C-alpha cells in the first residue's frame, strides 16, 4: 500500500475536507463516550495548526436518509469540539447545498465547519455521483481519518476522492496508524506468527481463517466456532452451539490447514454448563468431548495452558474474537487469561494486534489495553482487511 500522509501535504491556506469517525453514543443530547472524537483530534489539530481550515464530516447512527432527524444531529459533537477542545467550530446548516458552500467558503484559517450527519442524505450510502460532487465543492484537499468506515463504498469514503487532485489526497494520522499496524501482521510479519480466533460463528471468520492459512504458524481457535469444527471431526459437543449447515465447510478448513502447513489448534477441554446462564453450575470436561446435556461456554485449563505456550513463543500475534462467554464471570477465565498473555507477549517486544469489538472489550476488562502493541478501532474494517478483502476507502487513497 502506498498512500500520501499529512506531512506530505502543503496545508497553509487550504480548505481540507476531513472524513472522520465521529459516530459516538449520544443520549439526551450528551455524548456518553468521546473516544472516537479524541482518536482523530491529532489529525484535526495538526491540519488547523498548519494554517488550514477544515470541513469536518462523519455519519452518526442510522437515520432514515430522508433529511434532518434531531436524535442523529451532529450538534452535540460540534458543542463538544468547542467546549472540550476549544476549537472554533460551527455546525453547518445542512449536509450539502448552496448555503453550506457559502459557509465553507467563509471559513478562515483555523476554523472548522462540521457538516450535518452525512446519512441525512441517501446519496452518502448509495454513493451517488451528484452527492459526491456536492461534497467535493466544499474543499480543495481531501483527508480520510475514518478507518472504521473504510470498508464501506460510501460517497465520503470512496466516491468523492477521485474528484480531488491526486496530490491533494492523504490519509490522516489514525488511518495511517491503522494501515501500518495491520500491514505489519499481513505483510512479512516476524515469525512465528500466531493468530487467536474466537467468536460465535465459523461463517463470520471463514475469510479471516483462510487468509492466514499458510501464513500463520498456528491458529488457536476458541469460542462457539470451535464446536462446529470439533463436530466436523465427529467429536461430541453435547448441546453446544453449532452451525450444522457449515460442517462441510469446517471439514474443508481443517483439510486446508493441514495442506498449507498451518497448525490449527482446537480446545482439548472445556468449561461447560447445562444452561446459558451466569449462575448455571460450571464444570470442566475430562477431555475433548462434551457430555450430552452440557454446553461449552469457555476453553478449559489444559487448552489455556497450551494456548499460552503458543503465544509465549510468537513474535507476531493477532487476536480476533473471545474464547468464551467472557461477559459471565464463570466463563471468562479463558478470554481474560489470553488477554493477559497477549499483554505479556507485547511486553516482551512481540507485535500484538487486537481487533474486533469483543476482543477489545476483553483487553479492557482485563485492564491490559495499555500494554497491547495496537488495538484496532476498525471493527468490521479491520476484520475485512485482515481477511484479505480490499477496502474501498483504502483503495481510494492509494497513489
JSON list of N, CA, C and O in Angstrom, two decimals, residues 27 129 135 195 278 310:
[
{"chain": "A", "resi": 27, "resn": "UNK", "atom": "N", "xyz": [-26.91, 10.32, 24.27]},
{"chain": "A", "resi": 27, "resn": "UNK", "atom": "CA", "xyz": [-28.17, 10.12, 24.98]},
{"chain": "A", "resi": 27, "resn": "UNK", "atom": "C", "xyz": [-28.61, 11.45, 25.58]},
{"chain": "A", "resi": 27, "resn": "UNK", "atom": "O", "xyz": [-27.82, 12.11, 26.26]},
{"chain": "A", "resi": 129, "resn": "UNK", "atom": "N", "xyz": [-23.25, 10.00, -7.57]},
{"chain": "A", "resi": 129, "resn": "UNK", "atom": "CA", "xyz": [-22.30, 10.95, -8.15]},
{"chain": "A", "resi": 129, "resn": "UNK", "atom": "C", "xyz": [-22.61, 12.41, -7.82]},
{"chain": "A", "resi": 129, "resn": "UNK", "atom": "O", "xyz": [-21.70, 13.19, -7.54]},
{"chain": "A", "resi": 135, "resn": "UNK", "atom": "N", "xyz": [-20.18, 17.31, -2.23]},
{"chain": "A", "resi": 135, "resn": "UNK", "atom": "CA", "xyz": [-19.19, 17.27, -1.15]},
{"chain": "A", "resi": 135, "resn": "UNK", "atom": "C", "xyz": [-17.86, 17.84, -1.62]},
{"chain": "A", "resi": 135, "resn": "UNK", "atom": "O", "xyz": [-17.20, 18.61, -0.91]},
{"chain": "A", "resi": 195, "resn": "UNK", "atom": "N", "xyz": [-2.18, -16.64, 15.23]},
{"chain": "A", "resi": 195, "resn": "UNK", "atom": "CA", "xyz": [-3.48, -15.98, 15.22]},
{"chain": "A", "resi": 195, "resn": "UNK", "atom": "C", "xyz": [-4.41, -16.67, 16.22]},
{"chain": "A", "resi": 195, "resn": "UNK", "atom": "O", "xyz": [-4.50, -17.90, 16.23]},
{"chain": "A", "resi": 278, "resn": "UNK", "atom": "N", "xyz": [-25.57, -17.13, 33.75]},
{"chain": "A", "resi": 278, "resn": "UNK", "atom": "CA", "xyz": [-24.42, -16.76, 34.58]},
{"chain": "A", "resi": 278, "resn": "UNK", "atom": "C", "xyz": [-24.30, -17.65, 35.81]},
{"chain": "A", "resi": 278, "resn": "UNK", "atom": "O", "xyz": [-23.19, -17.93, 36.28]},
{"chain": "A", "resi": 310, "resn": "UNK", "atom": "N", "xyz": [1.90, -21.34, 23.08]},
{"chain": "A", "resi": 310, "resn": "UNK", "atom": "CA", "xyz": [1.99, -20.87, 21.69]},
{"chain": "A", "resi": 310, "resn": "UNK", "atom": "C", "xyz": [2.20, -19.36, 21.64]},
{"chain": "A", "resi": 310, "resn": "UNK", "atom": "O", "xyz": [3.01, -18.85, 20.85]}
]
